[in-house]
JSON list of C-alpha atoms in Angstrom, two decimals:
[
{"chain": "A", "resi": 733, "resn": "MET", "atom": "CA", "xyz": [2.40, 19.26, 8.96]},
{"chain": "A", "resi": 734, "resn": "GLY", "atom": "CA", "xyz": [-0.49, 21.63, 8.46]},
{"chain": "A", "resi": 735, "resn": "HIS", "atom": "CA", "xyz": [-2.97, 21.10, 5.74]},
{"chain": "A", "resi": 736, "resn": "LYS", "atom": "CA", "xyz": [-1.97, 24.55, 4.05]},
{"chain": "A", "resi": 737, "resn": "ILE", "atom": "CA", "xyz": [1.68, 23.40, 3.72]},
{"chain": "A", "resi": 738, "resn": "LYS", "atom": "CA", "xyz": [0.33, 20.04, 2.32]},
{"chain": "A", "resi": 739, "resn": "LEU", "atom": "CA", "xyz": [-1.74, 21.82, -0.41]},
{"chain": "A", "resi": 740, "resn": "ILE", "atom": "CA", "xyz": [1.33, 24.14, -1.39]},
{"chain": "A", "resi": 741, "resn": "ILE", "atom": "CA", "xyz": [3.50, 21.08, -1.92]},
{"chain": "A", "resi": 742, "resn": "ILE", "atom": "CA", "xyz": [0.80, 19.38, -3.91]},
{"chain": "A", "resi": 743, "resn": "THR", "atom": "CA", "xyz": [0.55, 22.49, -6.09]},
{"chain": "A", "resi": 744, "resn": "LEU", "atom": "CA", "xyz": [4.28, 22.46, -6.56]},
{"chain": "A", "resi": 745, "resn": "LEU", "atom": "CA", "xyz": [4.25, 18.89, -7.68]},
{"chain": "A", "resi": 746, "resn": "LEU", "atom": "CA", "xyz": [1.18, 19.40, -10.02]},
{"chain": "A", "resi": 747, "resn": "ALA", "atom": "CA", "xyz": [3.21, 22.42, -11.71]},
{"chain": "A", "resi": 748, "resn": "LEU", "atom": "CA", "xyz": [6.35, 20.11, -12.10]},
{"chain": "A", "resi": 749, "resn": "SER", "atom": "CA", "xyz": [4.18, 17.37, -13.76]},
{"chain": "A", "resi": 750, "resn": "MET", "atom": "CA", "xyz": [2.47, 19.78, -16.07]},
{"chain": "A", "resi": 751, "resn": "SER", "atom": "CA", "xyz": [5.97, 21.18, -17.20]},
{"chain": "A", "resi": 752, "resn": "GLY", "atom": "CA", "xyz": [7.16, 17.61, -17.91]},
{"chain": "A", "resi": 753, "resn": "CYS", "atom": "CA", "xyz": [9.85, 17.82, -15.13]},
{"chain": "A", "resi": 754, "resn": "THR", "atom": "CA", "xyz": [10.78, 14.64, -13.28]},
{"chain": "A", "resi": 755, "resn": "ALA", "atom": "CA", "xyz": [13.40, 15.75, -10.94]},
{"chain": "A", "resi": 756, "resn": "ALA", "atom": "CA", "xyz": [12.97, 14.92, -7.37]},
{"chain": "A", "resi": 757, "resn": "VAL", "atom": "CA", "xyz": [11.50, 17.67, -5.06]},
{"chain": "A", "resi": 758, "resn": "LEU", "atom": "CA", "xyz": [13.36, 18.79, -1.80]},
{"chain": "A", "resi": 759, "resn": "ILE", "atom": "CA", "xyz": [11.01, 19.47, 0.97]},
{"chain": "A", "resi": 760, "resn": "PRO", "atom": "CA", "xyz": [12.71, 21.21, 3.90]},
{"chain": "A", "resi": 761, "resn": "PRO", "atom": "CA", "xyz": [12.68, 21.03, 6.85]},
{"chain": "A", "resi": 762, "resn": "LEU", "atom": "CA", "xyz": [11.29, 17.47, 7.23]},
{"chain": "A", "resi": 763, "resn": "SER", "atom": "CA", "xyz": [13.32, 15.05, 9.28]},
{"chain": "A", "resi": 764, "resn": "GLY", "atom": "CA", "xyz": [14.14, 11.64, 7.61]},
{"chain": "A", "resi": 765, "resn": "PRO", "atom": "CA", "xyz": [13.89, 11.18, 3.92]},
{"chain": "A", "resi": 766, "resn": "LEU", "atom": "CA", "xyz": [13.87, 14.57, 2.24]},
{"chain": "A", "resi": 767, "resn": "PHE", "atom": "CA", "xyz": [13.12, 13.81, -1.27]},
{"chain": "A", "resi": 768, "resn": "VAL", "atom": "CA", "xyz": [9.74, 12.72, -2.97]},
{"chain": "A", "resi": 769, "resn": "PRO", "atom": "CA", "xyz": [10.49, 10.32, -5.68]},
{"chain": "A", "resi": 770, "resn": "SER", "atom": "CA", "xyz": [10.24, 11.55, -9.13]},
{"chain": "A", "resi": 771, "resn": "THR", "atom": "CA", "xyz": [7.21, 9.36, -9.74]},
{"chain": "A", "resi": 772, "resn": "ALA", "atom": "CA", "xyz": [5.23, 11.45, -7.33]},
{"chain": "A", "resi": 773, "resn": "SER", "atom": "CA", "xyz": [5.17, 14.27, -9.95]},
{"chain": "A", "resi": 774, "resn": "SER", "atom": "CA", "xyz": [2.56, 12.30, -11.91]},
{"chain": "A", "resi": 775, "resn": "ALA", "atom": "CA", "xyz": [-0.88, 13.60, -11.67]},
{"chain": "A", "resi": 776, "resn": "TYR", "atom": "CA", "xyz": [-1.97, 10.21, -10.28]},
{"chain": "A", "resi": 777, "resn": "GLN", "atom": "CA", "xyz": [0.50, 10.38, -7.39]},
{"chain": "A", "resi": 778, "resn": "ILE", "atom": "CA", "xyz": [-0.56, 13.99, -6.69]},
{"chain": "A", "resi": 779, "resn": "TYR", "atom": "CA", "xyz": [-4.08, 12.85, -6.50]},
{"chain": "A", "resi": 780, "resn": "LYS", "atom": "CA", "xyz": [-3.22, 9.97, -4.02]},
{"chain": "A", "resi": 781, "resn": "VAL", "atom": "CA", "xyz": [-1.25, 12.48, -1.86]},
{"chain": "A", "resi": 782, "resn": "SER", "atom": "CA", "xyz": [-4.08, 14.98, -1.84]},
{"chain": "A", "resi": 783, "resn": "THR", "atom": "CA", "xyz": [-6.72, 12.35, -0.80]},
{"chain": "A", "resi": 784, "resn": "ASP", "atom": "CA", "xyz": [-4.38, 10.41, 1.67]},
{"chain": "A", "resi": 785, "resn": "GLU", "atom": "CA", "xyz": [-5.46, 10.45, 5.36]},
{"chain": "A", "resi": 786, "resn": "ARG", "atom": "CA", "xyz": [-1.88, 10.38, 6.46]},
{"chain": "A", "resi": 787, "resn": "ASP", "atom": "CA", "xyz": [0.30, 13.56, 6.88]},
{"chain": "A", "resi": 788, "resn": "LEU", "atom": "CA", "xyz": [2.93, 14.27, 4.18]},
{"chain": "A", "resi": 789, "resn": "GLN", "atom": "CA", "xyz": [5.84, 13.42, 6.42]},
{"chain": "A", "resi": 790, "resn": "THR", "atom": "CA", "xyz": [4.32, 9.96, 7.10]},
{"chain": "A", "resi": 791, "resn": "ILE", "atom": "CA", "xyz": [3.61, 9.41, 3.36]},
{"chain": "A", "resi": 792, "resn": "ILE", "atom": "CA", "xyz": [7.16, 10.08, 2.52]},
{"chain": "A", "resi": 793, "resn": "GLU", "atom": "CA", "xyz": [8.59, 7.78, 5.31]},
{"chain": "A", "resi": 794, "resn": "ASP", "atom": "CA", "xyz": [6.12, 5.07, 4.46]},
{"chain": "A", "resi": 795, "resn": "GLU", "atom": "CA", "xyz": [7.00, 5.21, 0.77]},
{"chain": "A", "resi": 796, "resn": "TYR", "atom": "CA", "xyz": [10.69, 5.01, 1.55]},
{"chain": "A", "resi": 797, "resn": "ILE", "atom": "CA", "xyz": [10.11, 2.08, 3.51]},
{"chain": "A", "resi": 798, "resn": "GLU", "atom": "CA", "xyz": [8.04, 0.48, 0.67]},
{"chain": "A", "resi": 799, "resn": "SER", "atom": "CA", "xyz": [10.74, 0.97, -1.80]},
{"chain": "A", "resi": 800, "resn": "ARG", "atom": "CA", "xyz": [13.55, -0.38, 0.33]},
{"chain": "A", "resi": 801, "resn": "ILE", "atom": "CA", "xyz": [11.50, -3.53, 0.90]},
{"chain": "A", "resi": 802, "resn": "HIS", "atom": "CA", "xyz": [10.40, -3.88, -2.74]},
{"chain": "A", "resi": 803, "resn": "ALA", "atom": "CA", "xyz": [14.13, -3.62, -3.80]},
{"chain": "A", "resi": 804, "resn": "SER", "atom": "CA", "xyz": [15.23, -6.14, -1.39]},
{"chain": "A", "resi": 805, "resn": "ILE", "atom": "CA", "xyz": [12.39, -8.60, -2.62]},
{"chain": "A", "resi": 806, "resn": "LEU", "atom": "CA", "xyz": [13.79, -8.03, -6.27]},
{"chain": "A", "resi": 807, "resn": "ASP", "atom": "CA", "xyz": [17.20, -8.77, -5.08]},
{"chain": "A", "resi": 808, "resn": "ASP", "atom": "CA", "xyz": [16.32, -12.03, -3.50]},
{"chain": "A", "resi": 809, "resn": "SER", "atom": "CA", "xyz": [16.17, -14.92, -6.16]},
{"chain": "A", "resi": 810, "resn": "GLU", "atom": "CA", "xyz": [13.82, -16.97, -4.15]},
{"chain": "A", "resi": 811, "resn": "LEU", "atom": "CA", "xyz": [11.10, -14.15, -4.04]},
{"chain": "A", "resi": 812, "resn": "GLU", "atom": "CA", "xyz": [11.62, -11.99, -7.02]},
{"chain": "A", "resi": 813, "resn": "LEU", "atom": "CA", "xyz": [9.13, -14.04, -9.10]},
{"chain": "A", "resi": 814, "resn": "LEU", "atom": "CA", "xyz": [6.27, -14.32, -6.60]},
{"chain": "A", "resi": 815, "resn": "GLU", "atom": "CA", "xyz": [4.60, -10.80, -7.42]},
{"chain": "A", "resi": 816, "resn": "LEU", "atom": "CA", "xyz": [5.02, -9.62, -3.87]},
{"chain": "A", "resi": 817, "resn": "SER", "atom": "CA", "xyz": [3.77, -6.34, -3.13]},
{"chain": "A", "resi": 818, "resn": "PRO", "atom": "CA", "xyz": [4.74, -4.32, 0.00]},
{"chain": "A", "resi": 819, "resn": "TYR", "atom": "CA", "xyz": [2.67, -1.63, 1.59]},
{"chain": "A", "resi": 820, "resn": "SER", "atom": "CA", "xyz": [3.45, 0.59, 4.57]},
{"chain": "A", "resi": 821, "resn": "TYR", "atom": "CA", "xyz": [1.01, 2.53, 6.47]},
{"chain": "A", "resi": 822, "resn": "ASN", "atom": "CA", "xyz": [2.04, 4.46, 9.54]},
{"chain": "A", "resi": 823, "resn": "GLY", "atom": "CA", "xyz": [5.04, 2.08, 9.82]},
{"chain": "A", "resi": 824, "resn": "HIS", "atom": "CA", "xyz": [2.74, -1.10, 9.60]},
{"chain": "A", "resi": 825, "resn": "ILE", "atom": "CA", "xyz": [3.90, -3.30, 6.85]},
{"chain": "A", "resi": 826, "resn": "TYR", "atom": "CA", "xyz": [1.73, -5.50, 4.55]},
{"chain": "A", "resi": 827, "resn": "VAL", "atom": "CA", "xyz": [3.14, -7.88, 2.24]},
{"chain": "A", "resi": 828, "resn": "VAL", "atom": "CA", "xyz": [0.62, -9.31, -0.33]},
{"chain": "A", "resi": 829, "resn": "GLY", "atom": "CA", "xyz": [1.11, -11.87, -3.11]},
{"chain": "A", "resi": 830, "resn": "LYS", "atom": "CA", "xyz": [2.20, -15.49, -3.50]},
{"chain": "A", "resi": 831, "resn": "TYR", "atom": "CA", "xyz": [4.63, -17.87, -1.84]},
{"chain": "A", "resi": 832, "resn": "ASP", "atom": "CA", "xyz": [6.36, -20.85, -3.24]},
{"chain": "A", "resi": 833, "resn": "ASP", "atom": "CA", "xyz": [7.77, -22.51, 0.01]},
{"chain": "A", "resi": 834, "resn": "LYS", "atom": "CA", "xyz": [7.04, -21.57, 3.85]},
{"chain": "A", "resi": 835, "resn": "LYS", "atom": "CA", "xyz": [10.52, -20.55, 4.02]},
{"chain": "A", "resi": 836, "resn": "ASP", "atom": "CA", "xyz": [9.51, -17.45, 2.04]},
{"chain": "A", "resi": 837, "resn": "PHE", "atom": "CA", "xyz": [7.80, -16.06, 5.11]},
{"chain": "A", "resi": 838, "resn": "GLY", "atom": "CA", "xyz": [11.11, -16.00, 6.96]},
{"chain": "A", "resi": 839, "resn": "ARG", "atom": "CA", "xyz": [12.76, -14.30, 4.04]},
{"chain": "A", "resi": 840, "resn": "ILE", "atom": "CA", "xyz": [10.20, -11.54, 3.94]},
{"chain": "A", "resi": 841, "resn": "SER", "atom": "CA", "xyz": [10.58, -11.22, 7.75]},
{"chain": "A", "resi": 842, "resn": "ARG", "atom": "CA", "xyz": [14.22, -10.49, 7.50]},
{"chain": "A", "resi": 843, "resn": "ILE", "atom": "CA", "xyz": [13.88, -8.13, 4.78]},
{"chain": "A", "resi": 844, "resn": "VAL", "atom": "CA", "xyz": [11.29, -6.13, 6.65]},
{"chain": "A", "resi": 845, "resn": "ARG", "atom": "CA", "xyz": [13.34, -6.15, 9.87]},
{"chain": "A", "resi": 846, "resn": "ASN", "atom": "CA", "xyz": [16.16, -4.58, 7.90]},
{"chain": "A", "resi": 847, "resn": "SER", "atom": "CA", "xyz": [14.02, -1.92, 6.18]},
{"chain": "A", "resi": 848, "resn": "GLY", "atom": "CA", "xyz": [13.84, 0.73, 8.83]},
{"chain": "A", "resi": 849, "resn": "LYS", "atom": "CA", "xyz": [11.12, 2.03, 11.28]},
{"chain": "A", "resi": 850, "resn": "VAL", "atom": "CA", "xyz": [8.74, -0.92, 11.46]},
{"chain": "A", "resi": 851, "resn": "ASN", "atom": "CA", "xyz": [5.86, -1.18, 13.79]},
{"chain": "A", "resi": 852, "resn": "SER", "atom": "CA", "xyz": [4.35, -4.60, 12.65]},
{"chain": "A", "resi": 853, "resn": "LEU", "atom": "CA", "xyz": [4.35, -6.81, 9.65]},
{"chain": "A", "resi": 854, "resn": "THR", "atom": "CA", "xyz": [1.32, -8.60, 8.27]},
{"chain": "A", "resi": 855, "resn": "THR", "atom": "CA", "xyz": [1.69, -11.27, 5.32]},
{"chain": "A", "resi": 856, "resn": "TYR", "atom": "CA", "xyz": [-1.17, -12.28, 3.25]},
{"chain": "A", "resi": 857, "resn": "LEU", "atom": "CA", "xyz": [0.10, -14.81, 0.72]},
{"chain": "A", "resi": 858, "resn": "TYR", "atom": "CA", "xyz": [-1.52, -17.26, -1.48]},
{"chain": "A", "resi": 859, "resn": "PRO", "atom": "CA", "xyz": [0.22, -20.68, -2.41]},
{"chain": "A", "resi": 860, "resn": "GLU", "atom": "CA", "xyz": [1.82, -20.33, -5.88]},
{"chain": "A", "resi": 861, "resn": "LYS", "atom": "CA", "xyz": [0.23, -22.65, -8.49]},
{"chain": "A", "resi": 862, "resn": "GLU", "atom": "CA", "xyz": [1.50, -24.08, -11.75]},
{"chain": "A", "resi": 863, "resn": "ASN", "atom": "CA", "xyz": [-1.83, -23.63, -13.56]},
{"chain": "A", "resi": 864, "resn": "PRO", "atom": "CA", "xyz": [-3.89, -21.21, -11.61]},
{"chain": "A", "resi": 865, "resn": "ALA", "atom": "CA", "xyz": [-7.65, -20.69, -12.64]},
{"chain": "A", "resi": 866, "resn": "CYS", "atom": "CA", "xyz": [-6.84, -16.92, -12.57]},
{"chain": "A", "resi": 867, "resn": "ASN", "atom": "CA", "xyz": [-3.62, -15.79, -14.11]},
{"chain": "A", "resi": 868, "resn": "GLU", "atom": "CA", "xyz": [-1.69, -12.51, -13.64]},
{"chain": "A", "resi": 869, "resn": "ALA", "atom": "CA", "xyz": [-3.31, -10.73, -16.47]},
{"chain": "A", "resi": 870, "resn": "GLU", "atom": "CA", "xyz": [-6.88, -11.46, -14.99]},
{"chain": "A", "resi": 871, "resn": "ASP", "atom": "CA", "xyz": [-5.65, -10.06, -11.71]},
{"chain": "A", "resi": 872, "resn": "MET", "atom": "CA", "xyz": [-4.61, -6.81, -13.40]},
{"chain": "A", "resi": 873, "resn": "ILE", "atom": "CA", "xyz": [-7.91, -6.60, -15.01]},
{"chain": "A", "resi": 874, "resn": "LEU", "atom": "CA", "xyz": [-9.82, -7.27, -11.80]},
{"chain": "A", "resi": 875, "resn": "GLU", "atom": "CA", "xyz": [-7.57, -4.50, -9.87]},
{"chain": "A", "resi": 876, "resn": "THR", "atom": "CA", "xyz": [-8.60, -1.99, -12.82]},
{"chain": "A", "resi": 877, "resn": "ARG", "atom": "CA", "xyz": [-12.32, -3.02, -12.32]},
{"chain": "A", "resi": 878, "resn": "VAL", "atom": "CA", "xyz": [-12.31, -2.46, -8.63]},
{"chain": "A", "resi": 879, "resn": "LYS", "atom": "CA", "xyz": [-10.51, 0.83, -8.89]},
{"chain": "A", "resi": 880, "resn": "ALA", "atom": "CA", "xyz": [-12.94, 2.05, -11.49]},
{"chain": "A", "resi": 881, "resn": "ALA", "atom": "CA", "xyz": [-15.84, 0.89, -9.44]},
{"chain": "A", "resi": 882, "resn": "LEU", "atom": "CA", "xyz": [-14.62, 2.82, -6.49]},
{"chain": "A", "resi": 883, "resn": "MET", "atom": "CA", "xyz": [-14.01, 5.88, -8.58]},
{"chain": "A", "resi": 884, "resn": "GLU", "atom": "CA", "xyz": [-17.63, 5.76, -10.09]},
{"chain": "A", "resi": 885, "resn": "ASN", "atom": "CA", "xyz": [-19.27, 5.39, -6.63]},
{"chain": "A", "resi": 886, "resn": "ARG", "atom": "CA", "xyz": [-19.91, 8.72, -4.97]},
{"chain": "A", "resi": 887, "resn": "ASN", "atom": "CA", "xyz": [-19.39, 7.37, -1.58]},
{"chain": "A", "resi": 888, "resn": "THR", "atom": "CA", "xyz": [-15.91, 6.10, -2.22]},
{"chain": "A", "resi": 889, "resn": "ARG", "atom": "CA", "xyz": [-14.40, 8.19, -5.23]},
{"chain": "A", "resi": 890, "resn": "SER", "atom": "CA", "xyz": [-12.47, 10.26, -2.67]},
{"chain": "A", "resi": 891, "resn": "ILE", "atom": "CA", "xyz": [-11.15, 7.55, -0.44]},
{"chain": "A", "resi": 892, "resn": "ASN", "atom": "CA", "xyz": [-7.59, 6.61, -1.38]},
{"chain": "A", "resi": 893, "resn": "ILE", "atom": "CA", "xyz": [-6.78, 3.04, -0.74]},
{"chain": "A", "resi": 894, "resn": "ALA", "atom": "CA", "xyz": [-4.62, 0.39, -2.40]},
{"chain": "A", "resi": 895, "resn": "VAL", "atom": "CA", "xyz": [-6.01, -2.59, -4.40]},
{"chain": "A", "resi": 896, "resn": "LYS", "atom": "CA", "xyz": [-4.24, -5.64, -5.03]},
{"chain": "A", "resi": 897, "resn": "ALA", "atom": "CA", "xyz": [-5.54, -8.95, -6.68]},
{"chain": "A", "resi": 898, "resn": "VAL", "atom": "CA", "xyz": [-4.01, -12.21, -6.17]},
{"chain": "A", "resi": 899, "resn": "GLN", "atom": "CA", "xyz": [-5.49, -15.24, -8.01]},
{"chain": "A", "resi": 900, "resn": "CYS", "atom": "CA", "xyz": [-8.63, -13.07, -8.41]},
{"chain": "A", "resi": 901, "resn": "ASN", "atom": "CA", "xyz": [-9.00, -12.50, -4.73]},
{"chain": "A", "resi": 902, "resn": "VAL", "atom": "CA", "xyz": [-9.19, -8.79, -3.78]},
{"chain": "A", "resi": 903, "resn": "VAL", "atom": "CA", "xyz": [-7.03, -7.42, -1.01]},
{"chain": "A", "resi": 904, "resn": "LEU", "atom": "CA", "xyz": [-7.95, -3.68, 0.23]},
{"chain": "A", "resi": 905, "resn": "LEU", "atom": "CA", "xyz": [-5.24, -1.58, 2.00]},
{"chain": "A", "resi": 906, "resn": "GLY", "atom": "CA", "xyz": [-5.09, 1.83, 3.45]},
{"chain": "A", "resi": 907, "resn": "ARG", "atom": "CA", "xyz": [-6.01, 4.38, 5.96]},
{"chain": "A", "resi": 908, "resn": "VAL", "atom": "CA", "xyz": [-9.45, 6.06, 6.00]},
{"chain": "A", "resi": 909, "resn": "GLN", "atom": "CA", "xyz": [-11.40, 8.51, 8.23]},
{"chain": "A", "resi": 910, "resn": "SER", "atom": "CA", "xyz": [-13.79, 6.34, 9.65]},
{"chain": "A", "resi": 911, "resn": "PRO", "atom": "CA", "xyz": [-15.27, 2.54, 9.81]},
{"chain": "A", "resi": 912, "resn": "ARG", "atom": "CA", "xyz": [-17.89, 4.01, 7.58]},
{"chain": "A", "resi": 913, "resn": "ASP", "atom": "CA", "xyz": [-15.68, 4.34, 4.81]},
{"chain": "A", "resi": 914, "resn": "ILE", "atom": "CA", "xyz": [-14.21, 0.88, 5.15]},
{"chain": "A", "resi": 915, "resn": "ASP", "atom": "CA", "xyz": [-17.83, -0.57, 4.92]},
{"chain": "A", "resi": 916, "resn": "ALA", "atom": "CA", "xyz": [-18.33, 1.53, 1.84]},
{"chain": "A", "resi": 917, "resn": "VAL", "atom": "CA", "xyz": [-15.29, 0.45, 0.01]},
{"chain": "A", "resi": 918, "resn": "THR", "atom": "CA", "xyz": [-15.77, -3.07, 0.74]},
{"chain": "A", "resi": 919, "resn": "ARG", "atom": "CA", "xyz": [-19.37, -3.14, -0.31]},
{"chain": "A", "resi": 920, "resn": "VAL", "atom": "CA", "xyz": [-18.23, -1.84, -3.72]},
{"chain": "A", "resi": 921, "resn": "ALA", "atom": "CA", "xyz": [-15.48, -4.20, -3.94]},
{"chain": "A", "resi": 922, "resn": "VAL", "atom": "CA", "xyz": [-17.39, -7.43, -3.32]},
{"chain": "A", "resi": 923, "resn": "HIS", "atom": "CA", "xyz": [-19.83, -6.76, -6.05]},
{"chain": "A", "resi": 924, "resn": "VAL", "atom": "CA", "xyz": [-17.17, -6.24, -8.84]},
{"chain": "A", "resi": 925, "resn": "GLU", "atom": "CA", "xyz": [-17.23, -9.04, -11.43]},
{"chain": "A", "resi": 926, "resn": "GLY", "atom": "CA", "xyz": [-14.60, -11.52, -11.12]},
{"chain": "A", "resi": 927, "resn": "ALA", "atom": "CA", "xyz": [-13.80, -11.12, -7.48]},
{"chain": "A", "resi": 928, "resn": "LYS", "atom": "CA", "xyz": [-13.64, -14.50, -5.61]},
{"chain": "A", "resi": 929, "resn": "SER", "atom": "CA", "xyz": [-13.23, -12.80, -2.31]},
{"chain": "A", "resi": 930, "resn": "VAL", "atom": "CA", "xyz": [-12.42, -9.51, -0.67]},
{"chain": "A", "resi": 931, "resn": "LYS", "atom": "CA", "xyz": [-9.94, -9.16, 2.21]},
{"chain": "A", "resi": 932, "resn": "SER", "atom": "CA", "xyz": [-9.75, -5.68, 3.88]},
{"chain": "A", "resi": 933, "resn": "PHE", "atom": "CA", "xyz": [-6.80, -4.35, 5.70]},
{"chain": "A", "resi": 934, "resn": "ILE", "atom": "CA", "xyz": [-8.03, -0.85, 5.84]},
{"chain": "A", "resi": 935, "resn": "ARG", "atom": "CA", "xyz": [-7.92, 0.86, 9.07]},
{"chain": "A", "resi": 936, "resn": "PRO", "atom": "CA", "xyz": [-9.32, 4.19, 10.37]},
{"chain": "A", "resi": 937, "resn": "THR", "atom": "CA", "xyz": [-6.50, 6.71, 11.13]},
{"chain": "A", "resi": 938, "resn": "ASN", "atom": "CA", "xyz": [-7.71, 7.65, 14.47]},
{"chain": "A", "resi": 939, "resn": "ARG", "atom": "CA", "xyz": [-6.63, 4.27, 15.63]},
{"chain": "A", "resi": 940, "resn": "HIS", "atom": "CA", "xyz": [-3.25, 4.14, 14.06]},
{"chain": "A", "resi": 941, "resn": "ARG", "atom": "CA", "xyz": [-0.72, 6.95, 14.94]},
{"chain": "A", "resi": 942, "resn": "TYR", "atom": "CA", "xyz": [2.86, 6.67, 13.67]},
{"chain": "A", "resi": 943, "resn": "ARG", "atom": "CA", "xyz": [5.23, 5.30, 16.36]},
{"chain": "A", "resi": 944, "resn": "LEU", "atom": "CA", "xyz": [8.96, 5.90, 16.11]},
{"chain": "A", "resi": 945, "resn": "LYS", "atom": "CA", "xyz": [9.56, 3.05, 18.72]},
{"chain": "A", "resi": 946, "resn": "GLN", "atom": "CA", "xyz": [10.57, -0.28, 17.22]},
{"chain": "A", "resi": 947, "resn": "ARG", "atom": "CA", "xyz": [7.98, -3.09, 17.82]},
{"chain": "A", "resi": 948, "resn": "LYS", "atom": "CA", "xyz": [8.35, -6.64, 17.57]},
{"chain": "A", "resi": 949, "resn": "VAL", "atom": "CA", "xyz": [7.40, -7.92, 14.08]},
{"chain": "A", "resi": 950, "resn": "ALA", "atom": "CA", "xyz": [4.21, -9.99, 14.08]},
{"chain": "A", "resi": 951, "resn": "PHE", "atom": "CA", "xyz": [2.82, -12.28, 11.46]},
{"chain": "A", "resi": 952, "resn": "SER", "atom": "CA", "xyz": [-0.68, -12.87, 10.24]},
{"chain": "A", "resi": 953, "resn": "LYS", "atom": "CA", "xyz": [-1.07, -15.45, 7.64]}
]
């Protein structure tokens, strides 16, 4: 999809958010999922779309897969309390969070396999602890600090990536224009107070094209 069409749709979403409308927006003539979820009408979601390196169709397909995986995780009594966060970039799935039993990896794999177009699966999970040194509230604070630091830095404020903190370990995910952007984001994150470590799953867009062909699910633990 051309950049001009993307800007038109972003403008439409902005107008809806300013008017307080939360209805889904129909976007013809895209194939696959045809609706942008109502949450995309928020200003933050519009900003994310406008700075995302993926084309709009890919964003819609990725978010559709994410929502299916997340819903399936919440429906699984063994996984729903583990604070698992799924991310999809060009059909490459990342699941970040905690695990209670090694069987959880198999449960995640089955959920992802049934979620739609999937090119690969990467799981990055920390073992669940009864009395962790860093709790969920501290993780949320750390995520906010990292996002704020990225927004304040002139070299990273226009880069759209996801930030997840697990037991005060920072995980970065997304697609950017070049390896230089990856280095810039990582340098900012490692200097944020409270970050024990930083793991980056950020990839340059020119190395990852969306593939419709189903691929064998792979694991990285």
